[in-house]
PDB file of C-alpha atoms in Angstrom:
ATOM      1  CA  UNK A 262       0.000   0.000   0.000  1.00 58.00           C
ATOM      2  CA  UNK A 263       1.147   3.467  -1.002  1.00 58.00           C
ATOM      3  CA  UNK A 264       2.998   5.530   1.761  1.00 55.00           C
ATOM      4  CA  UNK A 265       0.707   8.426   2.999  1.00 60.00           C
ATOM      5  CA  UNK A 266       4.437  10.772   2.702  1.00 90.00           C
ATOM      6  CA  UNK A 267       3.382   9.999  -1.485  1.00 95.00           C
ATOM      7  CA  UNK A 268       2.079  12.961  -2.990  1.00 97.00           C
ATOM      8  CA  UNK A 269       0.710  12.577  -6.527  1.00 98.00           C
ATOM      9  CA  UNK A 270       0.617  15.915  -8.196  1.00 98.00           C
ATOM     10  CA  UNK A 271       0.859  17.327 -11.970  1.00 98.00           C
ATOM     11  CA  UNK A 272       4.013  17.931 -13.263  1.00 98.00           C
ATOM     12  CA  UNK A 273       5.904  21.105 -14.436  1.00 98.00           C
ATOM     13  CA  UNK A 274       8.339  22.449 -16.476  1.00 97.00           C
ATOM     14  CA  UNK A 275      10.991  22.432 -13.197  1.00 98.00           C
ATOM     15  CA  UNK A 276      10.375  18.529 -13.184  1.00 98.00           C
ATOM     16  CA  UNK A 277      11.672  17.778 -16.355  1.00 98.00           C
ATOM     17  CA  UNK A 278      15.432  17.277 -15.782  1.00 98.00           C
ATOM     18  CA  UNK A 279      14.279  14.401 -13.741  1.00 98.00           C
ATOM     19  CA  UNK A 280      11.570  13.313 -15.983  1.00 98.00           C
ATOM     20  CA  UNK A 281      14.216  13.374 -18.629  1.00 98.00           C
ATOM     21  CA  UNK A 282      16.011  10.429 -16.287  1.00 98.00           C
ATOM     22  CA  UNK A 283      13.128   8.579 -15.705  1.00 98.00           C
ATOM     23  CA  UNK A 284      12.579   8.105 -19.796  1.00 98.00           C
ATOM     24  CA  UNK A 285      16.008   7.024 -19.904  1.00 98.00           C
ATOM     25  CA  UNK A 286      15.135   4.581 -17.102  1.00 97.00           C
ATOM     26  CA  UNK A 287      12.362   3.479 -19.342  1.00 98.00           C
ATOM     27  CA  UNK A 288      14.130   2.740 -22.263  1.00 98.00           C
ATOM     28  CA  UNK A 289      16.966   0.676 -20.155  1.00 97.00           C
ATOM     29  CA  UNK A 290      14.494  -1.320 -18.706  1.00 96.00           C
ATOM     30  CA  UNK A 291      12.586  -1.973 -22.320  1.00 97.00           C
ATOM     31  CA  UNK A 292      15.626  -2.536 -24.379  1.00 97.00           C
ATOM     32  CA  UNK A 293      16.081  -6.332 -23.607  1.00 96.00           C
ATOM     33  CA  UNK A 294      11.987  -6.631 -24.777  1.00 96.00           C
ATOM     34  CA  UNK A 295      12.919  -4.904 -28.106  1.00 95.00           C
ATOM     35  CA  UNK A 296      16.175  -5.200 -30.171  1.00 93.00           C
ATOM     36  CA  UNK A 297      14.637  -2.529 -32.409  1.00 94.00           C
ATOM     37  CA  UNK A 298      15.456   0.535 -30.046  1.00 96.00           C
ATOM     38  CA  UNK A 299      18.080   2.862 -31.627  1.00 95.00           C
ATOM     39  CA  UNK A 300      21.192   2.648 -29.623  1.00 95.00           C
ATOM     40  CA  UNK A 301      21.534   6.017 -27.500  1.00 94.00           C
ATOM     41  CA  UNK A 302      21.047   8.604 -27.556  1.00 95.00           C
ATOM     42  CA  UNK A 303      17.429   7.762 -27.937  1.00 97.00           C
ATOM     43  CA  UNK A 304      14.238   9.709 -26.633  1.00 97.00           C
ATOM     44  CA  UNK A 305      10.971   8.579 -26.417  1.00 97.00           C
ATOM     45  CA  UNK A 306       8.812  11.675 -25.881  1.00 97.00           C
ATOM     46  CA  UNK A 307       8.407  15.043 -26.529  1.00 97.00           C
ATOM     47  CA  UNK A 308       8.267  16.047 -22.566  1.00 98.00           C
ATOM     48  CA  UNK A 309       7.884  19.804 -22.928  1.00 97.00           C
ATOM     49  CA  UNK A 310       5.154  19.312 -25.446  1.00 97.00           C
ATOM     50  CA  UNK A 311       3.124  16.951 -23.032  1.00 98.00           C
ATOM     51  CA  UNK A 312       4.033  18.983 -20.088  1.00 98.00           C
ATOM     52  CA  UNK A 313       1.828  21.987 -21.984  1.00 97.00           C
ATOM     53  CA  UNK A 314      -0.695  20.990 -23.774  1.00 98.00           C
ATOM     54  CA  UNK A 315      -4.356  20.751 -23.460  1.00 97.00           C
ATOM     55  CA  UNK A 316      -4.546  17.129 -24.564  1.00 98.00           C
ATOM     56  CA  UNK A 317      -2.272  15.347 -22.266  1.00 98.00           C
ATOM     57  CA  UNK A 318      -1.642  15.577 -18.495  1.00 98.00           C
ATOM     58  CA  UNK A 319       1.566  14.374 -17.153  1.00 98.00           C
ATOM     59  CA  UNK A 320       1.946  13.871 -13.302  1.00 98.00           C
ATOM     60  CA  UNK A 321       4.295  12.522 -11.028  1.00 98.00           C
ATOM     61  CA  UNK A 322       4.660  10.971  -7.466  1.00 98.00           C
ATOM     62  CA  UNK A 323       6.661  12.990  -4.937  1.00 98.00           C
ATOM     63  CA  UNK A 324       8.511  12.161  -1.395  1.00 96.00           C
ATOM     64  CA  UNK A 325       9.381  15.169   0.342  1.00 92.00           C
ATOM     65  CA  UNK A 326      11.468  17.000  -2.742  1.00 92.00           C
ATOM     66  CA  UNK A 327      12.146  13.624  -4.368  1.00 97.00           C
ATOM     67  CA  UNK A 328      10.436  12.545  -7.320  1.00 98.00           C
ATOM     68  CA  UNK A 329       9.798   8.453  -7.632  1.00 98.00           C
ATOM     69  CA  UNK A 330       7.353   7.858 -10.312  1.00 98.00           C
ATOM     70  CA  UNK A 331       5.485   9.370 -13.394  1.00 98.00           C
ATOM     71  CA  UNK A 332       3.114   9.062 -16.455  1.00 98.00           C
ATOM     72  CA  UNK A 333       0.898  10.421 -18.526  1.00 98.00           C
ATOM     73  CA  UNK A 334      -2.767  10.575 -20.426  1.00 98.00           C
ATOM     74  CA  UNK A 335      -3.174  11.934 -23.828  1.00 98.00           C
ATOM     75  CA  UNK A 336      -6.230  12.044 -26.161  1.00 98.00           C
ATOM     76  CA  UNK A 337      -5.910   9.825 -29.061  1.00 97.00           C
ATOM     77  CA  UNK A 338      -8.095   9.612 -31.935  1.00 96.00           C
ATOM     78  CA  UNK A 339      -9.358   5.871 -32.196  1.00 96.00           C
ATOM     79  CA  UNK A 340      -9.977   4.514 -35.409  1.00 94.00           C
ATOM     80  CA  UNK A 341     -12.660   5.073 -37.741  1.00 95.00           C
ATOM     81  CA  UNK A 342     -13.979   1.415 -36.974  1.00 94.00           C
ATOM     82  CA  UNK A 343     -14.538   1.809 -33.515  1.00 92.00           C
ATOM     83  CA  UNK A 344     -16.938   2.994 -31.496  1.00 93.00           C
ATOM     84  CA  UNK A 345     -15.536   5.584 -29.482  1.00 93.00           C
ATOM     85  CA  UNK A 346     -13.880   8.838 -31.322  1.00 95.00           C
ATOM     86  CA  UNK A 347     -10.963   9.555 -29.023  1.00 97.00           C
ATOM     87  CA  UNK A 348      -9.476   7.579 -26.268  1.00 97.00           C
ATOM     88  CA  UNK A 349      -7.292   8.039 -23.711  1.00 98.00           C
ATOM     89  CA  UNK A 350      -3.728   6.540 -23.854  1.00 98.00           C
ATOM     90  CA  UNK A 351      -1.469   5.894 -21.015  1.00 98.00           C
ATOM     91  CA  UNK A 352       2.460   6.027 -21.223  1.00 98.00           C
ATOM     92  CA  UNK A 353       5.812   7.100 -19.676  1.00 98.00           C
ATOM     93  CA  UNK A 354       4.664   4.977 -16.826  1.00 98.00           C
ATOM     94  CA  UNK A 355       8.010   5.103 -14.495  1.00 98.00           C
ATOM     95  CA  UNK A 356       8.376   4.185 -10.861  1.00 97.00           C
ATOM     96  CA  UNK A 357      11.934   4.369  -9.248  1.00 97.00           C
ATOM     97  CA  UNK A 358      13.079   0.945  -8.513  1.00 96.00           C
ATOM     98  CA  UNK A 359      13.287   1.781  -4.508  1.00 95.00           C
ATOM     99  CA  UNK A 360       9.561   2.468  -4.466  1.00 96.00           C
ATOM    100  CA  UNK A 361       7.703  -0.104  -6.505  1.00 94.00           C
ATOM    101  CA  UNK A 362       5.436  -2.837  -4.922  1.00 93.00           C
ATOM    102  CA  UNK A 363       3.905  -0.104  -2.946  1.00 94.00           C
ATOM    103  CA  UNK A 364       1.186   0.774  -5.127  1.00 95.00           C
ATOM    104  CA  UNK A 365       2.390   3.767  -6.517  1.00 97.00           C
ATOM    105  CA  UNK A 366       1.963   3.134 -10.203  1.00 97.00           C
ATOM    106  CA  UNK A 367      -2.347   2.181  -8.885  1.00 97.00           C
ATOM    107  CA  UNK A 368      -2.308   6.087  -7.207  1.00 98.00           C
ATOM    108  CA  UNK A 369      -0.763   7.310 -11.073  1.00 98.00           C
ATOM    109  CA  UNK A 370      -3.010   5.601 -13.354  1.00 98.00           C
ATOM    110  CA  UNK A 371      -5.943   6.647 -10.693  1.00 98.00           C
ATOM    111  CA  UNK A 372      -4.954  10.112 -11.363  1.00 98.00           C
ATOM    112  CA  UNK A 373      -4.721   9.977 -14.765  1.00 98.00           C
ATOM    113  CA  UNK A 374      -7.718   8.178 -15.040  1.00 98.00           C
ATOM    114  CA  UNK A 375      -9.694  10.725 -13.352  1.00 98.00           C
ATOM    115  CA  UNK A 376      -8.759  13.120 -15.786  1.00 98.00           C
ATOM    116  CA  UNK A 377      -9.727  11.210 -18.617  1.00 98.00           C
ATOM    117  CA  UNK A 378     -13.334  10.613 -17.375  1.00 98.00           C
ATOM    118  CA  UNK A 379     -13.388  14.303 -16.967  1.00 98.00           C
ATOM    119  CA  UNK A 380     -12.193  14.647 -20.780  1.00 97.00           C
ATOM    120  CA  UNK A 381     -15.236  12.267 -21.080  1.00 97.00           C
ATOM    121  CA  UNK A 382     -12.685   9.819 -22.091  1.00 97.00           C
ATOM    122  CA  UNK A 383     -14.117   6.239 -21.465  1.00 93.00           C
ATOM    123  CA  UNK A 384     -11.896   3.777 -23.226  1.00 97.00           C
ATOM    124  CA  UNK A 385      -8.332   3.993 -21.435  1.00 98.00           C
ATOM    125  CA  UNK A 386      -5.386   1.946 -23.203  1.00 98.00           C
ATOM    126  CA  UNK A 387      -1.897   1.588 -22.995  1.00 98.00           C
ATOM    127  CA  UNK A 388       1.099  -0.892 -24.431  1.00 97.00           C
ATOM    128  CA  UNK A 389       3.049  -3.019 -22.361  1.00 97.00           C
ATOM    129  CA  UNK A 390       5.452  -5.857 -24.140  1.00 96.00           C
ATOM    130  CA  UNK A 391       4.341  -9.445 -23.972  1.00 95.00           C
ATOM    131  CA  UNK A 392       7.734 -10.441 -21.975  1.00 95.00           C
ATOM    132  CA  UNK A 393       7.298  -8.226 -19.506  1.00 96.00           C
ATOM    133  CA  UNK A 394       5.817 -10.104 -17.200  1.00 96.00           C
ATOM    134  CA  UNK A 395       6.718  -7.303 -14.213  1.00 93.00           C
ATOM    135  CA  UNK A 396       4.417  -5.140 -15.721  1.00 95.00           C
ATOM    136  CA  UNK A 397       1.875  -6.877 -17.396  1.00 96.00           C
ATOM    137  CA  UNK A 398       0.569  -8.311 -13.677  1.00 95.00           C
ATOM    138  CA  UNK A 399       1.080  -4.770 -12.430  1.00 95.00           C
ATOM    139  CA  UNK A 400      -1.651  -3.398 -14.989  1.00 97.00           C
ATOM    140  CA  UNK A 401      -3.382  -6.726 -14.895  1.00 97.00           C
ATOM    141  CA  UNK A 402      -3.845  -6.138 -10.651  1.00 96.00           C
ATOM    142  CA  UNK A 403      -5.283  -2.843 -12.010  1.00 97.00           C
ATOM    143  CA  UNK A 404      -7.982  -4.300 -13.805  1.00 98.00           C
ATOM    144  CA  UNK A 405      -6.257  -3.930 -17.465  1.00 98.00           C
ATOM    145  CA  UNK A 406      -6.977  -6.998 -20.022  1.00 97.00           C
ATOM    146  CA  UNK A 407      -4.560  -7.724 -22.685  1.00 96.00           C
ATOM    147  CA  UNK A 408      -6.381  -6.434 -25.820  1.00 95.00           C
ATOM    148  CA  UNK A 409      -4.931  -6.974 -28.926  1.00 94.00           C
ATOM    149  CA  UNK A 410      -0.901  -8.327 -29.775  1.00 93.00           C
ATOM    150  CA  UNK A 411       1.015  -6.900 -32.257  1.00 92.00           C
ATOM    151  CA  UNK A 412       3.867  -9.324 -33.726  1.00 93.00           C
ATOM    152  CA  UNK A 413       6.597  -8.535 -35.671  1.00 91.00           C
ATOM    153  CA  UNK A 414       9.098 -10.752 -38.172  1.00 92.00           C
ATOM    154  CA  UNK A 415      12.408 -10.063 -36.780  1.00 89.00           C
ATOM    155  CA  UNK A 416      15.423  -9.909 -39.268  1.00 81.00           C
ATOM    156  CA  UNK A 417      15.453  -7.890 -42.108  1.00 66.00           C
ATOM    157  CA  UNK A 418      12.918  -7.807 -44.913  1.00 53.00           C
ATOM    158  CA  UNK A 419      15.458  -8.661 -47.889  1.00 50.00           C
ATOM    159  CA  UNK A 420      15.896 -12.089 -45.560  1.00 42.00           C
ATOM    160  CA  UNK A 421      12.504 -13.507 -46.765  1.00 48.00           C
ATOM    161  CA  UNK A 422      11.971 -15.741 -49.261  1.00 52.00           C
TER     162      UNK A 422
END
């Protein structure tokens, strides 16, 4: 259960050196789940950007002055097929390895997902890789369902037949 010293609040602009090393921390941890990764210097987001706009929230989880844990919620337009226009997608999910089991990551996604259902946002998704098995029970414990796979062909395309 989450300390009650665990403050979740919504990120700034001052936060973003260390949101800059928790996206590193994220791409460490996902490299061994995807040999496709760039080799550094890599980035996965456009902080500042979510950080300002209207569409996204980012927040993190705060000790004292410390920051332990982040993520964020941004519209996304579903598509044309389904029957919901926008959605809400969650990412840049981060907890420092010091403070996870202790439901942190639960107190993020709540926050994010209050925001959503006040965007009128009702279908919440996010990605998670199949081999990450850390992860998958953490969103599973949630009440996330695995949704949909997407597989890939590894090697190179001129290697087919």
């Amino acid at each position: 259960m989450m300390g009650k010293s665990i403050q979740i609040r919504e990120a700034t602009l001052k936060d973003l050196p260390t949101l800059l090393q928790f996206e590193q921390g994220i791409i460490q941890a996902e490299r061994p789940f995807d040999p496709t990764i760039r080799p550094d210097p890599v980035n996965y987001y456009d902080l500042e950007v979510l950080l300002s706009s209207e569409e996204s929230l980012v927040v993190v989880a705060e000790t004292g002055s410390q920051l332990v844990a982040s993520g964020y919620v941004r519209i996304k337009k579903a598509r044309s097929y389904l029957d919901h226009e926008d959605y809400a997608y969650l990412g840049f999910m981060y907890t420092h390895p010091d403070y996870r089991g202790q439901g942190i990551n639960a107190a993020v996604i709540d926050r994010l997902r209050a925001w959503a259902l006040k965007k009128g946002l009702k279908e919440i998704r996010l990605t998670v890789y199949d081999e990450n098995v850390v992860a998958l029970k953490a969103y599973e414990k949630y009440g996330f369902k695995k949704h949909i796979i997407e597989m890939r062909l590894p090697g190179q395309t001129n290697d087919v037949p």
